[in-house]
Amino acid sequence: MTKRRFPDPKEFSQFLRLKPFEPNGKKRRLDKAADLWDIRLIAKRRTPKVAFDYTDGAAESEISLRRARQAYRDIVFHPSVLRDIAEIDTSTEVLGASAAMPLGICPTGFVRMMNHEGEVAAGQAARDAGIPFSLSCMGTTSIDTLAQSTPGGRNWFQLYLWKERDRSLKLIEQAQQAGVDTLIVTVDTAVAGARLRDVRNGMTIPPRLTGKTFMNGAVRPWWWFNFLTTEPLRFAALDSWQGTVGELANQMFDPTVSFDDVDWLREQWKGNLVVKGIQNVDDAKRVRDHGADGVWLSNHGGRQLDRAPVPLHLLPEVRAQLGDDYAILIDTGIMNGADIVAAVANGADMAMIGRAYLYGLMAAGKEGVAKVLELLRGEYTRTLQLLGVNSTADLTPDHVELLQRLTPLARPHAAAGQLSTARSGRKTRHS
């Protein structure tokens, strides 16, 4: 039988100690966040739907994004035990310079619409964390402003090839003058993907909101106050536009872009040249052969072609074909430091985040981005330790196994030419 006693008040009081009140609202919010999904929830509460959905959404049914995130869940780590993991070196080198960890920030558009602090805050957080920051030519901060605001940081610049090549050349010259060492050319946007959340929310430039999205924004007065009392949105490569983001892309970007344009860029740009938007092995090899210093495996965060290849699944074969010394970057679906471990172990030199850092920016500005990077670094370090790995350089494919849910069906035995002939014959018979 259990023997009972009267509780000692001193013992009872230790359970009633209240946590001191934190007067700083940003810090109070961020202290409660245990992972990036918590940061996302804070961002959703604090940001109008039209801006949050622009970040959070993807193309059409958003299948590509869900599959990419699922791919990182469907991995098995293979740890080794009885290893001394007291000291961990998370650093790496990519494209000729070191980084505190194999993580970088993707180029993203319209950033100051998410939070008035914009690219400057994110670039400063990246600099403080010792990782590169990529400015989009659809960003809302000029190249010069970013460079002046982030002394000591490593800034990259992302370029879309415009139909008017002179405008592209002007941006290249501005990037070179600003000290940018890496030019990223995005090649998966010959036409714009169908981002249905933006259509439904009235996400245009400038916004033409529906009544529902207007009311959603009205209950977030702090966002409107910051938006209206700071400098109006200006774009790194754009003066003004009336229409949807997709219409802007279709008007501005060139659907005739080819591998010849990679040759042209190689002649114009003297620094590192990376081609972003690679989604098959043959294109990766051709880009290398046309002079690019690196490839960026990406389906544009699922925002272009829905049901596109999963970059993580593509990575091992691309690494095998391009060799150990060629730079490979990867994005889409990364929401945890363990995801970065999986990407690096399978052959990536650096994992890149877009939505993840924007969630932090929406949640709490520069401090929010810093919190995201802090969480990812902690998760990355802990995963290395639990794997029994002392450094980024020691990660190998033996440490992780990909489990692929979607197994391709066997193709018909008929050759492609025979199949095409058969189809033509069917059309002829029915005509």
GROMACS .gro file of C-alpha atoms in nm:
model
  431
    1MET     CA    1   0.000   0.000   0.000
    2THR     CA    2   0.131   0.346  -0.092
    3LYS     CA    3   0.235   0.553   0.207
    4ARG     CA    4   0.114   0.915   0.195
    5ARG     CA    5   0.260   1.231   0.348
    6PHE     CA    6   0.182   1.602   0.357
    7PRO     CA    7   0.376   1.784   0.081
    8ASP     CA    8   0.648   2.015   0.192
    9PRO     CA    9   0.558   2.373   0.080
   10LYS     CA   10   0.916   2.425  -0.038
   11GLU     CA   11   0.885   2.127  -0.271
   12PHE     CA   12   0.553   2.253  -0.402
   13SER     CA   13   0.675   2.607  -0.465
   14GLN     CA   14   0.939   2.498  -0.718
   15PHE     CA   15   0.659   2.405  -0.958
   16LEU     CA   16   0.501   2.750  -0.934
   17ARG     CA   17   0.797   2.959  -1.045
   18LEU     CA   18   0.675   3.183  -1.324
   19LYS     CA   19   0.887   3.258  -1.627
   20PRO     CA   20   0.992   3.625  -1.624
   21PHE     CA   21   0.792   3.843  -1.860
   22GLU     CA   22   0.981   3.934  -2.178
   23PRO     CA   23   0.890   4.291  -2.280
   24ASN     CA   24   1.036   4.258  -2.631
   25GLY     CA   25   0.751   4.129  -2.848
   26LYS     CA   26   0.976   3.988  -3.120
   27LYS     CA   27   1.190   3.799  -2.872
   28ARG     CA   28   0.882   3.676  -2.688
   29ARG     CA   29   0.738   3.532  -3.010
   30LEU     CA   30   1.063   3.379  -3.127
   31ASP     CA   31   1.150   3.221  -2.791
   32LYS     CA   32   0.841   3.002  -2.828
   33ALA     CA   33   0.946   2.867  -3.167
   34ALA     CA   34   1.101   2.521  -3.150
   35ASP     CA   35   1.135   2.468  -3.525
   36LEU     CA   36   1.066   2.630  -3.861
   37TRP     CA   37   0.706   2.514  -3.864
   38ASP     CA   38   0.648   2.720  -3.549
   39ILE     CA   39   0.808   3.017  -3.727
   40ARG     CA   40   0.572   2.961  -4.020
   41LEU     CA   41   0.268   2.977  -3.790
   42ILE     CA   42   0.389   3.307  -3.642
   43ALA     CA   43   0.440   3.443  -3.995
   44LYS     CA   44   0.089   3.339  -4.095
   45ARG     CA   45  -0.064   3.516  -3.795
   46ARG     CA   46   0.124   3.839  -3.856
   47THR     CA   47   0.113   3.874  -4.235
   48PRO     CA   48  -0.184   3.952  -4.462
   49LYS     CA   49  -0.302   3.651  -4.658
   50VAL     CA   50  -0.207   3.795  -4.997
   51ALA     CA   51   0.158   3.830  -4.893
   52PHE     CA   52   0.178   3.510  -4.691
   53ASP     CA   53   0.023   3.301  -4.967
   54TYR     CA   54   0.262   3.448  -5.224
   55THR     CA   55   0.545   3.303  -5.016
   56ASP     CA   56   0.377   2.986  -4.896
   57GLY     CA   57   0.209   2.881  -5.220
   58ALA     CA   58   0.324   2.697  -5.529
   59ALA     CA   59   0.193   2.628  -5.878
   60GLU     CA   60  -0.143   2.473  -5.960
   61SER     CA   61  -0.219   2.187  -5.717
   62GLU     CA   62   0.116   2.238  -5.536
   63ILE     CA   63   0.213   1.874  -5.588
   64SER     CA   64   0.579   1.953  -5.661
   65LEU     CA   65   0.625   2.129  -5.329
   66ARG     CA   66   0.458   1.854  -5.127
   67ARG     CA   67   0.664   1.585  -5.299
   68ALA     CA   68   0.989   1.774  -5.238
   69ARG     CA   69   0.915   1.811  -4.867
   70GLN     CA   70   0.807   1.448  -4.846
   71ALA     CA   71   1.135   1.337  -5.005
   72TYR     CA   72   1.328   1.476  -4.706
   73ARG     CA   73   1.096   1.293  -4.468
   74ASP     CA   74   1.145   0.970  -4.662
   75ILE     CA   75   1.511   0.922  -4.576
   76VAL     CA   76   1.691   0.686  -4.342
   77PHE     CA   77   2.007   0.799  -4.164
   78HIS     CA   78   2.279   0.542  -4.090
   79PRO     CA   79   2.460   0.656  -3.773
   80SER     CA   80   2.785   0.530  -3.629
   81VAL     CA   81   2.825   0.517  -3.252
   82LEU     CA   82   3.117   0.534  -3.008
   83ARG     CA   83   3.268   0.828  -3.193
   84ASP     CA   84   3.413   1.139  -3.030
   85ILE     CA   85   3.177   1.413  -3.146
   86ALA     CA   86   3.259   1.678  -2.887
   87GLU     CA   87   3.400   1.904  -3.157
   88ILE     CA   88   3.199   1.961  -3.476
   89ASP     CA   89   3.310   2.158  -3.781
   90THR     CA   90   3.004   2.269  -3.979
   91SER     CA   91   3.199   2.485  -4.225
   92THR     CA   92   3.240   2.421  -4.594
   93GLU     CA   93   3.370   2.585  -4.911
   94VAL     CA   94   3.161   2.656  -5.218
   95LEU     CA   95   3.246   2.846  -5.535
   96GLY     CA   96   3.581   2.959  -5.405
   97ALA     CA   97   3.488   3.089  -5.061
   98SER     CA   98   3.411   2.945  -4.719
   99ALA     CA   99   3.076   2.938  -4.540
  100ALA     CA  100   2.997   2.865  -4.178
  101MET     CA  101   2.772   2.581  -4.290
  102PRO     CA  102   2.652   2.442  -4.625
  103LEU     CA  103   2.349   2.671  -4.633
  104GLY     CA  104   2.261   2.976  -4.838
  105ILE     CA  105   1.962   3.200  -4.897
  106CYS     CA  106   1.776   3.176  -5.227
  107PRO     CA  107   1.684   3.474  -5.444
  108THR     CA  108   1.319   3.566  -5.381
  109GLY     CA  109   1.103   3.840  -5.527
  110PHE     CA  110   0.897   4.120  -5.365
  111VAL     CA  111   1.063   4.067  -5.027
  112ARG     CA  112   0.969   4.401  -4.872
  113MET     CA  113   0.606   4.311  -4.930
  114MET     CA  114   0.655   4.029  -4.677
  115ASN     CA  115   0.819   4.259  -4.424
  116HIS     CA  116   0.927   4.620  -4.455
  117GLU     CA  117   1.284   4.536  -4.349
  118GLY     CA  118   1.326   4.332  -4.667
  119GLU     CA  119   1.647   4.209  -4.825
  120VAL     CA  120   1.869   4.430  -4.613
  121ALA     CA  121   1.756   4.255  -4.293
  122ALA     CA  122   1.791   3.911  -4.451
  123GLY     CA  123   2.131   3.994  -4.600
  124GLN     CA  124   2.257   4.117  -4.264
  125ALA     CA  125   2.131   3.804  -4.089
  126ALA     CA  126   2.304   3.587  -4.351
  127ARG     CA  127   2.628   3.784  -4.313
  128ASP     CA  128   2.616   3.747  -3.935
  129ALA     CA  129   2.562   3.371  -3.976
  130GLY     CA  130   2.853   3.344  -4.222
  131ILE     CA  131   2.649   3.225  -4.522
  132PRO     CA  132   2.578   3.374  -4.868
  133PHE     CA  133   2.268   3.575  -4.953
  134SER     CA  134   2.122   3.587  -5.304
  135LEU     CA  135   1.944   3.901  -5.428
  136SER     CA  136   1.680   3.850  -5.696
  137CYS     CA  137   1.648   4.091  -5.985
  138MET     CA  138   1.280   4.081  -5.883
  139GLY     CA  139   1.381   4.185  -5.533
  140THR     CA  140   1.283   4.513  -5.371
  141THR     CA  141   1.631   4.640  -5.287
  142SER     CA  142   1.894   4.760  -5.530
  143ILE     CA  143   2.226   4.582  -5.565
  144ASP     CA  144   2.413   4.889  -5.439
  145THR     CA  145   2.188   4.930  -5.134
  146LEU     CA  146   2.233   4.569  -5.033
  147ALA     CA  147   2.612   4.589  -5.074
  148GLN     CA  148   2.635   4.907  -4.867
  149SER     CA  149   2.413   4.760  -4.593
  150THR     CA  150   2.603   4.432  -4.558
  151PRO     CA  151   2.975   4.511  -4.536
  152GLY     CA  152   3.169   4.189  -4.497
  153GLY     CA  153   2.882   3.978  -4.630
  154ARG     CA  154   2.887   3.752  -4.933
  155ASN     CA  155   2.616   3.863  -5.174
  156TRP     CA  156   2.516   3.680  -5.490
  157PHE     CA  157   2.290   3.818  -5.765
  158GLN     CA  158   2.022   3.631  -5.955
  159LEU     CA  159   1.936   3.727  -6.311
  160TYR     CA  160   1.647   3.650  -6.542
  161LEU     CA  161   1.739   3.694  -6.906
  162TRP     CA  162   1.514   3.968  -7.036
  163LYS     CA  163   1.391   3.989  -7.391
  164GLU     CA  164   1.584   4.316  -7.402
  165ARG     CA  165   1.942   4.194  -7.351
  166ASP     CA  166   2.067   4.547  -7.285
  167ARG     CA  167   1.869   4.550  -6.959
  168SER     CA  168   2.028   4.222  -6.855
  169LEU     CA  169   2.372   4.356  -6.940
  170LYS     CA  170   2.312   4.668  -6.730
  171LEU     CA  171   2.226   4.452  -6.428
  172ILE     CA  172   2.537   4.240  -6.482
  173GLU     CA  173   2.751   4.553  -6.480
  174GLN     CA  174   2.584   4.680  -6.161
  175ALA     CA  175   2.647   4.345  -5.990
  176GLN     CA  176   3.015   4.349  -6.088
  177GLN     CA  177   3.056   4.705  -5.959
  178ALA     CA  178   2.888   4.609  -5.629
  179GLY     CA  179   3.141   4.332  -5.564
  180VAL     CA  180   2.910   4.037  -5.631
  181ASP     CA  181   3.121   3.723  -5.685
  182THR     CA  182   2.851   3.484  -5.808
  183LEU     CA  183   2.590   3.540  -6.080
  184ILE     CA  184   2.291   3.305  -6.081
  185VAL     CA  185   2.090   3.281  -6.402
  186THR     CA  186   1.746   3.125  -6.359
  187VAL     CA  187   1.635   2.925  -6.663
  188ASP     CA  188   1.309   2.755  -6.565
  189THR     CA  189   1.084   3.058  -6.622
  190ALA     CA  190   1.047   3.081  -6.998
  191VAL     CA  191   0.679   3.128  -6.912
  192ALA     CA  192   0.525   3.178  -6.569
  193GLY     CA  193   0.377   2.895  -6.367
  194ALA     CA  194   0.010   2.913  -6.268
  195ARG     CA  195   0.019   3.024  -5.904
  196LEU     CA  196  -0.348   2.994  -5.823
  197ARG     CA  197  -0.332   3.136  -5.472
  198ASP     CA  198  -0.210   3.464  -5.620
  199VAL     CA  199  -0.491   3.468  -5.876
  200ARG     CA  200  -0.753   3.406  -5.608
  201ASN     CA  201  -0.606   3.665  -5.371
  202GLY     CA  202  -0.566   3.940  -5.632
  203MET     CA  203  -0.187   3.936  -5.598
  204THR     CA  204  -0.095   4.195  -5.860
  205ILE     CA  205   0.158   4.478  -5.885
  206PRO     CA  206   0.029   4.697  -5.729
  207PRO     CA  207  -0.215   4.469  -5.538
  208ARG     CA  208  -0.581   4.468  -5.641
  209LEU     CA  209  -0.729   4.294  -5.343
  210THR     CA  210  -1.060   4.115  -5.311
  211GLY     CA  211  -1.291   4.215  -5.027
  212LYS     CA  212  -1.193   3.901  -4.837
  213THR     CA  213  -0.819   3.960  -4.864
  214PHE     CA  214  -0.865   4.329  -4.779
  215MET     CA  215  -1.044   4.240  -4.454
  216ASN     CA  216  -0.775   3.983  -4.377
  217GLY     CA  217  -0.515   4.256  -4.405
  218ALA     CA  218  -0.721   4.508  -4.209
  219VAL     CA  219  -0.688   4.306  -3.888
  220ARG     CA  220  -0.308   4.328  -3.915
  221PRO     CA  221  -0.261   4.703  -3.873
  222TRP     CA  222   0.106   4.670  -3.774
  223TRP     CA  223   0.185   4.532  -4.121
  224TRP     CA  224   0.004   4.819  -4.292
  225PHE     CA  225   0.167   5.075  -4.064
  226ASN     CA  226   0.514   4.946  -4.149
  227PHE     CA  227   0.430   4.914  -4.518
  228LEU     CA  228   0.285   5.266  -4.552
  229THR     CA  229   0.537   5.452  -4.336
  230THR     CA  230   0.852   5.319  -4.501
  231GLU     CA  231   0.994   5.379  -4.847
  232PRO     CA  232   0.762   5.266  -5.130
  233LEU     CA  233   0.847   4.939  -5.298
  234ARG     CA  234   1.112   4.967  -5.565
  235PHE     CA  235   1.257   4.676  -5.753
  236ALA     CA  236   1.613   4.576  -5.829
  237ALA     CA  237   1.538   4.553  -6.201
  238LEU     CA  238   1.188   4.694  -6.253
  239ASP     CA  239   1.038   5.041  -6.254
  240SER     CA  240   0.665   4.974  -6.255
  241TRP     CA  241   0.405   4.723  -6.368
  242GLN     CA  242   0.027   4.689  -6.373
  243GLY     CA  243  -0.083   4.324  -6.369
  244THR     CA  244  -0.025   3.990  -6.204
  245VAL     CA  245   0.317   3.851  -6.123
  246GLY     CA  246   0.263   3.583  -6.386
  247GLU     CA  247   0.174   3.841  -6.651
  248LEU     CA  248   0.487   4.034  -6.559
  249ALA     CA  249   0.700   3.723  -6.606
  250ASN     CA  250   0.543   3.648  -6.944
  251GLN     CA  251   0.601   4.006  -7.058
  252MET     CA  252   0.955   4.041  -6.930
  253PHE     CA  253   1.122   3.700  -6.962
  254ASP     CA  254   1.245   3.554  -7.286
  255PRO     CA  255   1.100   3.218  -7.399
  256THR     CA  256   1.377   3.187  -7.661
  257VAL     CA  257   1.657   3.147  -7.403
  258SER     CA  258   1.893   2.864  -7.500
  259PHE     CA  259   2.235   2.722  -7.421
  260ASP     CA  260   2.382   2.987  -7.648
  261ASP     CA  261   2.280   3.242  -7.386
  262VAL     CA  262   2.491   3.058  -7.129
  263ASP     CA  263   2.785   3.112  -7.364
  264TRP     CA  264   2.695   3.483  -7.387
  265LEU     CA  265   2.675   3.515  -7.008
  266ARG     CA  266   3.007   3.339  -6.970
  267GLU     CA  267   3.164   3.606  -7.192
  268GLN     CA  268   3.001   3.892  -7.000
  269TRP     CA  269   3.053   3.772  -6.642
  270LYS     CA  270   3.400   3.726  -6.496
  271GLY     CA  271   3.300   3.572  -6.161
  272ASN     CA  272   3.127   3.246  -6.072
  273LEU     CA  273   2.838   3.158  -6.303
  274VAL     CA  274   2.567   2.925  -6.171
  275VAL     CA  275   2.266   2.807  -6.371
  276LYS     CA  276   1.952   2.763  -6.158
  277GLY     CA  277   1.652   2.553  -6.253
  278ILE     CA  278   1.825   2.233  -6.370
  279GLN     CA  279   1.584   1.937  -6.360
  280ASN     CA  280   1.755   1.655  -6.547
  281VAL     CA  281   2.103   1.505  -6.579
  282ASP     CA  282   2.157   1.589  -6.947
  283ASP     CA  283   2.090   1.959  -6.890
  284ALA     CA  284   2.331   1.959  -6.597
  285LYS     CA  285   2.607   1.816  -6.817
  286ARG     CA  286   2.536   2.057  -7.102
  287VAL     CA  287   2.540   2.360  -6.870
  288ARG     CA  288   2.880   2.251  -6.740
  289ASP     CA  289   3.007   2.208  -7.096
  290HIS     CA  290   2.890   2.560  -7.183
  291GLY     CA  291   3.112   2.710  -6.914
  292ALA     CA  292   2.901   2.737  -6.600
  293ASP     CA  293   3.087   2.697  -6.272
  294GLY     CA  294   2.796   2.528  -6.101
  295VAL     CA  295   2.443   2.395  -6.140
  296TRP     CA  296   2.150   2.460  -5.909
  297LEU     CA  297   1.903   2.173  -5.895
  298SER     CA  298   1.566   2.337  -5.850
  299ASN     CA  299   1.203   2.314  -5.954
  300HIS     CA  300   1.160   2.677  -5.845
  301GLY     CA  301   1.015   2.576  -5.512
  302GLY     CA  302   0.731   2.404  -5.695
  303ARG     CA  303   0.622   2.741  -5.834
  304GLN     CA  304   0.665   2.669  -6.206
  305LEU     CA  305   0.589   2.322  -6.344
  306ASP     CA  306   0.369   2.124  -6.110
  307ARG     CA  307   0.465   1.754  -6.085
  308ALA     CA  308   0.825   1.849  -6.169
  309PRO     CA  309   1.115   1.622  -6.065
  310VAL     CA  310   1.213   1.621  -5.698
  311PRO     CA  311   1.559   1.784  -5.675
  312LEU     CA  312   1.675   1.554  -5.393
  313HIS     CA  313   1.596   1.247  -5.602
  314LEU     CA  314   1.788   1.392  -5.896
  315LEU     CA  315   2.095   1.486  -5.691
  316PRO     CA  316   2.288   1.153  -5.664
  317GLU     CA  317   2.290   1.091  -6.040
  318VAL     CA  318   2.388   1.450  -6.120
  319ARG     CA  319   2.679   1.424  -5.877
  320ALA     CA  320   2.786   1.093  -6.029
  321GLN     CA  321   2.784   1.244  -6.380
  322LEU     CA  322   2.952   1.576  -6.296
  323GLY     CA  323   3.224   1.442  -6.067
  324ASP     CA  324   3.336   1.535  -5.718
  325ASP     CA  325   3.482   1.879  -5.789
  326TYR     CA  326   3.192   2.048  -5.966
  327ALA     CA  327   2.964   2.280  -5.765
  328ILE     CA  328   2.608   2.160  -5.713
  329LEU     CA  329   2.346   2.356  -5.520
  330ILE     CA  330   1.996   2.239  -5.436
  331ASP     CA  331   1.668   2.388  -5.309
  332THR     CA  332   1.298   2.313  -5.256
  333GLY     CA  333   1.149   2.145  -4.949
  334ILE     CA  334   1.424   2.221  -4.695
  335MET     CA  335   1.272   2.294  -4.353
  336ASN     CA  336   1.513   2.132  -4.109
  337GLY     CA  337   1.887   2.107  -4.050
  338ALA     CA  338   1.860   1.732  -4.104
  339ASP     CA  339   1.739   1.808  -4.457
  340ILE     CA  340   2.066   1.993  -4.517
  341VAL     CA  341   2.258   1.688  -4.393
  342ALA     CA  342   2.065   1.466  -4.633
  343ALA     CA  343   2.136   1.698  -4.926
  344VAL     CA  344   2.508   1.729  -4.854
  345ALA     CA  345   2.550   1.355  -4.793
  346ASN     CA  346   2.394   1.288  -5.133
  347GLY     CA  347   2.629   1.522  -5.314
  348ALA     CA  348   2.519   1.885  -5.274
  349ASP     CA  349   2.779   2.148  -5.194
  350MET     CA  350   2.515   2.376  -5.048
  351ALA     CA  351   2.145   2.365  -4.963
  352MET     CA  352   1.945   2.681  -5.032
  353ILE     CA  353   1.634   2.808  -4.852
  354GLY     CA  354   1.368   3.047  -4.978
  355ARG     CA  355   1.036   3.008  -4.799
  356ALA     CA  356   1.211   2.914  -4.475
  357TYR     CA  357   1.392   3.246  -4.441
  358LEU     CA  358   1.086   3.442  -4.557
  359TYR     CA  359   0.881   3.282  -4.279
  360GLY     CA  360   1.136   3.422  -4.036
  361LEU     CA  361   1.128   3.764  -4.200
  362MET     CA  362   0.748   3.777  -4.180
  363ALA     CA  363   0.754   3.660  -3.820
  364ALA     CA  364   1.003   3.913  -3.683
  365GLY     CA  365   1.217   4.089  -3.944
  366LYS     CA  366   1.592   4.050  -3.917
  367GLU     CA  367   1.561   3.876  -3.579
  368GLY     CA  368   1.323   3.625  -3.736
  369VAL     CA  369   1.567   3.539  -4.014
  370ALA     CA  370   1.844   3.506  -3.756
  371LYS     CA  371   1.623   3.270  -3.556
  372VAL     CA  372   1.561   3.053  -3.863
  373LEU     CA  373   1.934   3.028  -3.931
  374GLU     CA  374   2.002   2.955  -3.564
  375LEU     CA  375   1.747   2.673  -3.560
  376LEU     CA  376   1.884   2.523  -3.882
  377ARG     CA  377   2.241   2.539  -3.757
  378GLY     CA  378   2.144   2.372  -3.429
  379GLU     CA  379   1.955   2.096  -3.610
  380TYR     CA  380   2.238   2.048  -3.858
  381THR     CA  381   2.501   2.024  -3.583
  382ARG     CA  382   2.295   1.788  -3.371
  383THR     CA  383   2.227   1.560  -3.670
  384LEU     CA  384   2.600   1.540  -3.746
  385GLN     CA  385   2.667   1.447  -3.385
  386LEU     CA  386   2.398   1.181  -3.379
  387LEU     CA  387   2.539   1.038  -3.701
  388GLY     CA  388   2.883   1.020  -3.544
  389VAL     CA  389   3.024   1.267  -3.796
  390ASN     CA  390   3.274   1.536  -3.698
  391SER     CA  391   3.251   1.769  -3.996
  392THR     CA  392   3.063   1.861  -4.310
  393ALA     CA  393   3.353   1.723  -4.513
  394ASP     CA  394   3.305   1.377  -4.359
  395LEU     CA  395   2.948   1.332  -4.485
  396THR     CA  396   2.912   1.062  -4.751
  397PRO     CA  397   2.627   0.880  -4.928
  398ASP     CA  398   2.675   0.597  -4.676
  399HIS     CA  399   2.521   0.818  -4.407
  400VAL     CA  400   2.179   0.851  -4.571
  401GLU     CA  401   1.943   0.639  -4.777
  402LEU     CA  402   1.667   0.775  -4.998
  403LEU     CA  403   1.332   0.599  -4.984
  404GLN     CA  404   1.138   0.682  -5.298
  405ARG     CA  405   0.760   0.657  -5.268
  406LEU     CA  406   0.691   0.716  -5.637
  407THR     CA  407   0.832   0.428  -5.842
  408PRO     CA  408   0.808   0.488  -6.218
  409LEU     CA  409   0.593   0.245  -6.410
  410ALA     CA  410   0.763   0.034  -6.678
  411ARG     CA  411   0.743   0.196  -7.020
  412PRO     CA  412   0.602   0.013  -7.325
  413HIS     CA  413   0.859  -0.193  -7.513
  414ALA     CA  414   0.791  -0.010  -7.840
  415ALA     CA  415   1.056   0.244  -7.929
  416ALA     CA  416   0.960   0.609  -7.911
  417GLY     CA  417   0.964   0.635  -8.289
  418GLN     CA  418   0.733   0.335  -8.326
  419LEU     CA  419   0.495   0.480  -8.069
  420SER     CA  420   0.489   0.812  -8.253
  421THR     CA  421   0.418   0.634  -8.582
  422ALA     CA  422   0.135   0.439  -8.421
  423ARG     CA  423  -0.020   0.760  -8.293
  424SER     CA  424   0.008   0.919  -8.636
  425GLY     CA  425  -0.160   0.616  -8.786
  426ARG     CA  426  -0.449   0.641  -8.544
  427LYS     CA  427  -0.496   1.007  -8.634
  428THR     CA  428  -0.491   0.922  -9.004
  429ARG     CA  429  -0.754   0.650  -8.965
  430HIS     CA  430  -0.984   0.882  -8.771
  431SER     CA  431  -0.945   1.174  -9.009
   0.00000   0.00000   0.00000
